[in-house]
Amino acid sequence: MTILTFSIILLLGAFLAGLVGSLTGLGGGVVVIPLLTLVFHVDIRYAIGAALLASIANSSGAASAYVKEGITNIRLGMFLEIATTVGAVMGAVIAVYTPTNTIAILFGSILLFSAAMTIRKKNQDALQHGSLLAAKLKLNGSYPTAEGIVKYELRNVGAGFSIMTLAGVISGLLGIGSGALKVLAMDTAMHIPFKVSTTTSNFMIGVTAAASAVVYLQRGYMDPAIAFPVVLGVLGGAFLGSRLLSRINPTVLRYLFCVAIVFVAIEMIYNGFQHKF
Amino acid sequence: MKTEKVKKHTTDYDIEQLVGRLLRVGVITASCIVFIGGLIYLIKMGADPMPSYAQFKGESAGFTTFEGIFSGLLSGHAKGIVQFGVLVLIATPIMRIILSLIGFTLEKDKLYIVITLIVLCVMLVSTLGGFAG
């Protein structure tokens, strides 16, 4: 295979990954890693480097729209980024000492968890009375809906902060945005309305991924020849996906992709146990 | 009291618009640089056989340090240009933190000036901390 053929196939694959990632809400990075390792037999460390870049590009691209609409809670994002960035640096350091097969098994498990998270029931209600700590940290906010501005308060700041640290570690270790864990922290623990938690999670992914990306870059995990088709492809796919989302009802597609993701996850875990990474 | 509240809200809104614009410009700039570098790389090397990525070697020292990437960029090396685009992409969320810091300073929100500074410090330690191993 020539470099040209490889780049074109990778570009198309990354485009599909970005499209699937955006339609399911899993993010492009999650689909890029199995694509690179299972299909192209690329070392998982290069795959992680490329996926981190895809996560930053995706997050920044999508966040730019949400922030302007005023849905994202910037203070909450900023506060929780202390947890995710510290976690991400820890994850990137742990990654050096973790065997690639273990990383693959862990990745498969997180993929299964993420697929389950995308199809579960979401918290739509705004909490009216939050905790004292949330008020002191100015984390309560409001966001625009079809029925006007909705105010919300939140609670369990400590629990949310802890889960966010774990999300950061996973993100730094596996090179993914770990949006599912971030939403778990904000949605389930802190009781933030779904729309705010997804957009704020997306907003945070860029900074979280950048914290470990600088470590991965210096370690040589980012190969320019893999990075360019992946970044351009995932961005293009995610862009098309966001356009499609407003026109079609993605529920059926989401279930279909989640089933596909489960098979991919099992394949990653199986190959990990067979020491194929 | 009331006017101050309105004013504060406007600043929050302004910062949101600025952050949104910064993120968009950063991603578009990075993609353009990556695209140009990728195109030059394919024109120069496209016909060569694909290197094996099955074994992890680590990038040649030239593109893992800021100096290496900049000298690669200045000499018009295709991979150096792509890697510079990668650097712009990674810098985009970091610039966003700095912009938020300016915003919180204008609003005189001491608590969030401290919180933003902590996040910036973590990023700095991550970049210069020598965790590359």
PDB file of N, CA and C in Angstrom, chain B residues 83 89 91 124 128-129:
ATOM      1  N   GLN B  83       2.791  19.152  11.935  1.00  0.00           N
ATOM      2  CA  GLN B  83       2.984  19.162  13.379  1.00  0.00           C
ATOM      3  C   GLN B  83       2.773  20.559  13.967  1.00  0.00           C
ATOM      4  N   LEU B  89      -3.648  23.471  17.159  1.00  0.00           N
ATOM      5  CA  LEU B  89      -4.854  22.799  17.648  1.00  0.00           C
ATOM      6  C   LEU B  89      -4.795  22.615  19.161  1.00  0.00           C
ATOM      7  N   ALA B  91      -3.000  24.326  21.202  1.00  0.00           N
ATOM      8  CA  ALA B  91      -2.947  25.645  21.854  1.00  0.00           C
ATOM      9  C   ALA B  91      -4.321  26.294  21.954  1.00  0.00           C
ATOM     10  N   LEU B 124       0.703  24.268  32.458  1.00  0.00           N
ATOM     11  CA  LEU B 124       2.112  24.659  32.373  1.00  0.00           C
ATOM     12  C   LEU B 124       3.009  23.524  32.872  1.00  0.00           C
ATOM     13  N   LEU B 128       5.831  21.659  30.664  1.00  0.00           N
ATOM     14  CA  LEU B 128       7.257  21.816  30.960  1.00  0.00           C
ATOM     15  C   LEU B 128       7.753  20.840  32.012  1.00  0.00           C
ATOM     16  N   GLY B 129       6.859  19.998  32.532  1.00  0.00           N
ATOM     17  CA  GLY B 129       7.198  19.153  33.671  1.00  0.00           C
ATOM     18  C   GLY B 129       8.108  17.978  33.364  1.00  0.00           C
TER      19      GLY B 129
END
